[in-house]
């Protein structure tokens, strides 16, 4: 009685800590299975460029999904990213082609606008207590409409020298010819975004605050954390990422399509969820999102290799995967509740 | 100088839709004192704290901090202003680690980056200070409510504050932890920190506090030095009536002879890492108490019998039938009601009304297709609102708008109203005021006289001894003894048992 009683948790904490990694573990396992299956079925699949291409064709999606990860981790959702991306690309075209603004300036302006727009959405959500779903749905319609207002047809970029930079490739392991692979600058932009996001989420107060708010907003508030700043911040991050996605799309296609990125917000959400982030917030990893994007990209690649399957099969499989992952999360959080005593 | 108040609140009024929670309340906190805020459930204690710390905006009134008028708009601002608070419900985020919860917002950094190693070291040191030893890297969710409460306290103490507010910090703690907390509070008081202490444990209040402010129904009754206000008068002020109930409260329940047939019989029931295998019989009409220290396996034992956790050894029989695939759903279908200790995450649905929350278990037992007839439902709800004195007595209020103690009563009502054969109550009187505590004890008594078996857990040994016919004593996750003699039903005997039987360790 004289000593303080210390409780030993009624199960090993090791497992408890690892529980968080189960969904991402499943995603990575799935990736490996898909990759090995691809190699077994198609000889050319083993070329490293197959993997490298995932980071070229999906660079914009990856960037946007990273932004979405912030939002979902905080317990919110951002439906405006697809429209914001198209609006950004179209704005660059309008600024450079019609108004003759230097491309660098146009890019900077678009990035600033995306961030500010995110700030505004976040402020509406937080201060007026609007459902994120509704507030960002408004953005979805608004920016798509504005995009179509700027132009209802494709616009080609003019300043080709500037936009060529994005697809300049760097060779690795001897380049594609010698069995290596090559990556363009847009892939490096995407990878840089991933790295910065990882560091911010895991090693800064803002990042940990995102997890805390996602875990329980009311608790975070009572703990004295800057909930307002965090909630507004994640939408700013997402807005910035969407605009950057638009910039990358401009590099990738060298043109602006008013209907680009329709439904992209849903792809981004799917990638985040398949990457193991829980939709109610508080649990997940940005690296999981990378895996989620790779799964979705690899699916499309597999179907392209197969040749006679319709590309809609990728959608069908993504749907099935989503369902499976949501069920897995449900199951894990249930058993988590049960173990809690 | 030292007598100048550090916090002065005057004329504080706070209205919630339809309820006036505070009505022109004055409150003065002086430097270095420990000040109790007393009152029944729903008196407005937590609201007063929340107004002071910026969770709620007052509708009228002035707040002076250190002589300066202040108005905080968030707990973060209050913290920055030097007021650190442990709110009534444990408010931490259980998806983060213990260390992160302790230091969230104040993490040690290298440049802009969090230094996790320093953070873990600091967290360990903090917990050492209040004498607990946890794996600080583990998620908070892997620890019990009591441990989480200690973590919340450690967090608040670490914030170097002029004012420390503790709203029912001891509700799930045992005497050892309470003793440690009091030691910490005294040393803080010596350093000049002013503290507000809210608790329904009068003995703790009398032990540690210098003054007290009594609230009733949102109005100020008065302020006294603790030494000038004897307990009986305090209770009179709190309840607004003279209390005879307390006398009745002392008499024991064990008058009735339990029938001989066994209702529940556990043989070698256990779960690895949770409770070692134990034998326990419970008969109809009997109240069995579970006593033991924090972390001794009280809750875990109850959860095994309730089917909330799966046993990995032994057998459980209910009315002579061996239970297989025992889970909360089949348990409640058989007539086992389990009222868990953590009302926030396991019990109440905050957005549903009082009536809906109360009827949940009954509805679940009937299956979703057969709704409870509205007339019956209303009658039952009204009956239990009255029996448990739930305030405000409005069945249509969202339950999250009730005070902490009244939420607890709603949870109790949910299980009592399905009239289970076995009712398992884990800390049913946590956060409940003295008057209502007596009501609940009387109700448990009544139910057991009608033939219901009750398994009763409480950190308050006096309560266990008062109510129980037999007491199972646990230590280190092992059932070490079952006390059944009348003469053994004392707090001292329980403590002796715990010390003796486990003395070799
Ligand atoms: N958010 C809210 N919305 C509406 N009513 C509320 C809210 N919070 C508290 N109340 C009401 O205000 C009154 C005072 O509640 P409060 O939580 O301050 O009581 P308390 O003294 O802390 O009680 P307890 O001892 O049970 O914790 C109660 O009638 C309660 O129903
Ligand atoms: Mg309270």
PDB file of C-alpha atoms in Angstrom, chain B residues 52-164:
ATOM      1  CA  UNK B  52     -13.483  31.410 -16.651  1.00  0.00           C
ATOM      2  CA  UNK B  53     -11.320  29.513 -19.122  1.00  0.00           C
ATOM      3  CA  UNK B  54     -12.948  30.709 -22.318  1.00  0.00           C
ATOM      4  CA  UNK B  55     -14.883  27.589 -23.322  1.00  0.00           C
ATOM      5  CA  UNK B  56     -18.136  29.494 -22.902  1.00  0.00           C
ATOM      6  CA  UNK B  57     -18.705  33.221 -23.167  1.00  0.00           C
ATOM      7  CA  UNK B  58     -20.608  34.576 -20.179  1.00  0.00           C
ATOM      8  CA  UNK B  59     -23.848  36.445 -20.877  1.00  0.00           C
ATOM      9  CA  UNK B  60     -23.050  38.901 -18.141  1.00  0.00           C
ATOM     10  CA  UNK B  61     -20.381  39.522 -15.557  1.00  0.00           C
ATOM     11  CA  UNK B  62     -16.779  40.548 -15.167  1.00  0.00           C
ATOM     12  CA  UNK B  63     -13.614  38.548 -14.788  1.00  0.00           C
ATOM     13  CA  UNK B  64     -10.464  40.022 -13.295  1.00  0.00           C
ATOM     14  CA  UNK B  65      -7.198  38.141 -13.470  1.00  0.00           C
ATOM     15  CA  UNK B  66      -4.475  39.672 -11.337  1.00  0.00           C
ATOM     16  CA  UNK B  67      -6.603  42.800 -11.136  1.00  0.00           C
ATOM     17  CA  UNK B  68      -6.855  43.149 -14.905  1.00  0.00           C
ATOM     18  CA  UNK B  69     -10.143  42.587 -16.721  1.00  0.00           C
ATOM     19  CA  UNK B  70      -9.850  39.623 -19.047  1.00  0.00           C
ATOM     20  CA  UNK B  71     -12.084  37.724 -21.408  1.00  0.00           C
ATOM     21  CA  UNK B  72     -10.690  34.541 -22.867  1.00  0.00           C
ATOM     22  CA  UNK B  73     -12.158  33.116 -26.018  1.00  0.00           C
ATOM     23  CA  UNK B  74     -10.520  29.706 -25.987  1.00  0.00           C
ATOM     24  CA  UNK B  75      -8.829  27.424 -23.481  1.00  0.00           C
ATOM     25  CA  UNK B  76      -5.617  28.052 -25.374  1.00  0.00           C
ATOM     26  CA  UNK B  77      -5.821  31.745 -24.505  1.00  0.00           C
ATOM     27  CA  UNK B  78      -6.579  30.927 -20.885  1.00  0.00           C
ATOM     28  CA  UNK B  79      -3.525  28.706 -20.779  1.00  0.00           C
ATOM     29  CA  UNK B  80      -1.401  31.449 -22.241  1.00  0.00           C
ATOM     30  CA  UNK B  81      -2.852  33.748 -19.594  1.00  0.00           C
ATOM     31  CA  UNK B  82      -1.672  31.422 -16.851  1.00  0.00           C
ATOM     32  CA  UNK B  83      -4.731  29.270 -16.147  1.00  0.00           C
ATOM     33  CA  UNK B  84      -4.257  25.563 -16.551  1.00  0.00           C
ATOM     34  CA  UNK B  85      -7.269  23.282 -16.365  1.00  0.00           C
ATOM     35  CA  UNK B  86      -8.213  19.631 -16.092  1.00  0.00           C
ATOM     36  CA  UNK B  87     -11.803  19.479 -17.272  1.00  0.00           C
ATOM     37  CA  UNK B  88     -14.314  17.055 -15.883  1.00  0.00           C
ATOM     38  CA  UNK B  89     -14.317  14.635 -18.757  1.00  0.00           C
ATOM     39  CA  UNK B  90     -10.871  13.386 -19.580  1.00  0.00           C
ATOM     40  CA  UNK B  91     -10.014  15.578 -22.514  1.00  0.00           C
ATOM     41  CA  UNK B  92      -7.094  14.087 -24.338  1.00  0.00           C
ATOM     42  CA  UNK B  93      -6.850  12.593 -27.790  1.00  0.00           C
ATOM     43  CA  UNK B  94      -6.395   8.890 -27.549  1.00  0.00           C
ATOM     44  CA  UNK B  95      -5.005   8.399 -31.042  1.00  0.00           C
ATOM     45  CA  UNK B  96      -1.796  10.126 -29.962  1.00  0.00           C
ATOM     46  CA  UNK B  97       0.852   8.734 -27.659  1.00  0.00           C
ATOM     47  CA  UNK B  98       0.970   9.387 -23.942  1.00  0.00           C
ATOM     48  CA  UNK B  99       3.968  11.658 -24.398  1.00  0.00           C
ATOM     49  CA  UNK B 100       2.272  13.684 -27.111  1.00  0.00           C
ATOM     50  CA  UNK B 101      -0.812  14.113 -24.985  1.00  0.00           C
ATOM     51  CA  UNK B 102       1.268  15.309 -22.077  1.00  0.00           C
ATOM     52  CA  UNK B 103       3.143  17.854 -24.107  1.00  0.00           C
ATOM     53  CA  UNK B 104       0.872  18.685 -27.047  1.00  0.00           C
ATOM     54  CA  UNK B 105       1.348  22.310 -27.988  1.00  0.00           C
ATOM     55  CA  UNK B 106       4.514  22.558 -25.895  1.00  0.00           C
ATOM     56  CA  UNK B 107       6.674  19.886 -27.462  1.00  0.00           C
ATOM     57  CA  UNK B 108      10.415  20.380 -27.067  1.00  0.00           C
ATOM     58  CA  UNK B 109      11.807  21.380 -30.432  1.00  0.00           C
ATOM     59  CA  UNK B 110      15.006  21.561 -32.377  1.00  0.00           C
ATOM     60  CA  UNK B 111      14.499  24.511 -34.674  1.00  0.00           C
ATOM     61  CA  UNK B 112      10.995  24.056 -36.066  1.00  0.00           C
ATOM     62  CA  UNK B 113      11.038  20.288 -35.542  1.00  0.00           C
ATOM     63  CA  UNK B 114       9.774  18.311 -32.604  1.00  0.00           C
ATOM     64  CA  UNK B 115      12.499  16.533 -30.723  1.00  0.00           C
ATOM     65  CA  UNK B 116      10.806  13.239 -29.977  1.00  0.00           C
ATOM     66  CA  UNK B 117      13.572  11.901 -27.828  1.00  0.00           C
ATOM     67  CA  UNK B 118      13.569  14.940 -25.563  1.00  0.00           C
ATOM     68  CA  UNK B 119       9.797  14.790 -25.530  1.00  0.00           C
ATOM     69  CA  UNK B 120       9.744  11.216 -24.296  1.00  0.00           C
ATOM     70  CA  UNK B 121      12.343  12.005 -21.677  1.00  0.00           C
ATOM     71  CA  UNK B 122      10.383  14.986 -20.444  1.00  0.00           C
ATOM     72  CA  UNK B 123       7.147  13.007 -20.420  1.00  0.00           C
ATOM     73  CA  UNK B 124       8.744  10.268 -18.368  1.00  0.00           C
ATOM     74  CA  UNK B 125      10.038  12.801 -15.872  1.00  0.00           C
ATOM     75  CA  UNK B 126       6.595  14.375 -15.591  1.00  0.00           C
ATOM     76  CA  UNK B 127       4.940  11.065 -14.880  1.00  0.00           C
ATOM     77  CA  UNK B 128       7.671  10.143 -12.420  1.00  0.00           C
ATOM     78  CA  UNK B 129       6.830  13.252 -10.509  1.00  0.00           C
ATOM     79  CA  UNK B 130       3.338  12.001  -9.811  1.00  0.00           C
ATOM     80  CA  UNK B 131       4.590   8.488  -9.358  1.00  0.00           C
ATOM     81  CA  UNK B 132       3.282   6.622 -12.334  1.00  0.00           C
ATOM     82  CA  UNK B 133       5.191   4.629 -14.833  1.00  0.00           C
ATOM     83  CA  UNK B 134       3.712   4.242 -18.299  1.00  0.00           C
ATOM     84  CA  UNK B 135       5.106   3.487 -21.695  1.00  0.00           C
ATOM     85  CA  UNK B 136       5.032   7.062 -22.940  1.00  0.00           C
ATOM     86  CA  UNK B 137       5.377   6.029 -26.561  1.00  0.00           C
ATOM     87  CA  UNK B 138       2.242   3.873 -26.454  1.00  0.00           C
ATOM     88  CA  UNK B 139      -1.045   5.326 -27.667  1.00  0.00           C
ATOM     89  CA  UNK B 140      -3.089   6.784 -24.864  1.00  0.00           C
ATOM     90  CA  UNK B 141      -5.955   4.482 -25.820  1.00  0.00           C
ATOM     91  CA  UNK B 142      -4.072   1.521 -24.406  1.00  0.00           C
ATOM     92  CA  UNK B 143      -4.543   2.818 -20.869  1.00  0.00           C
ATOM     93  CA  UNK B 144      -7.558   2.871 -18.631  1.00  0.00           C
ATOM     94  CA  UNK B 145      -9.628   5.902 -17.782  1.00  0.00           C
ATOM     95  CA  UNK B 146      -7.914   6.257 -14.437  1.00  0.00           C
ATOM     96  CA  UNK B 147      -4.503   6.396 -16.048  1.00  0.00           C
ATOM     97  CA  UNK B 148      -5.783   8.854 -18.605  1.00  0.00           C
ATOM     98  CA  UNK B 149      -7.031  11.004 -15.778  1.00  0.00           C
ATOM     99  CA  UNK B 150      -3.573  10.959 -14.232  1.00  0.00           C
ATOM    100  CA  UNK B 151      -2.037  11.876 -17.566  1.00  0.00           C
ATOM    101  CA  UNK B 152      -4.433  14.809 -17.850  1.00  0.00           C
ATOM    102  CA  UNK B 153      -3.438  15.944 -14.368  1.00  0.00           C
ATOM    103  CA  UNK B 154       0.254  15.609 -15.136  1.00  0.00           C
ATOM    104  CA  UNK B 155      -0.278  17.678 -18.263  1.00  0.00           C
ATOM    105  CA  UNK B 156      -2.032  20.450 -16.384  1.00  0.00           C
ATOM    106  CA  UNK B 157       0.525  20.540 -13.608  1.00  0.00           C
ATOM    107  CA  UNK B 158       3.375  20.859 -16.045  1.00  0.00           C
ATOM    108  CA  UNK B 159       1.975  24.042 -17.524  1.00  0.00           C
ATOM    109  CA  UNK B 160       3.616  26.585 -15.315  1.00  0.00           C
ATOM    110  CA  UNK B 161       0.464  28.344 -14.261  1.00  0.00           C
ATOM    111  CA  UNK B 162      -0.683  30.906 -11.744  1.00  0.00           C
ATOM    112  CA  UNK B 163      -4.003  29.148 -11.452  1.00  0.00           C
ATOM    113  CA  UNK B 164      -4.618  25.434 -11.631  1.00  0.00           C
TER     114      UNK B 164
END
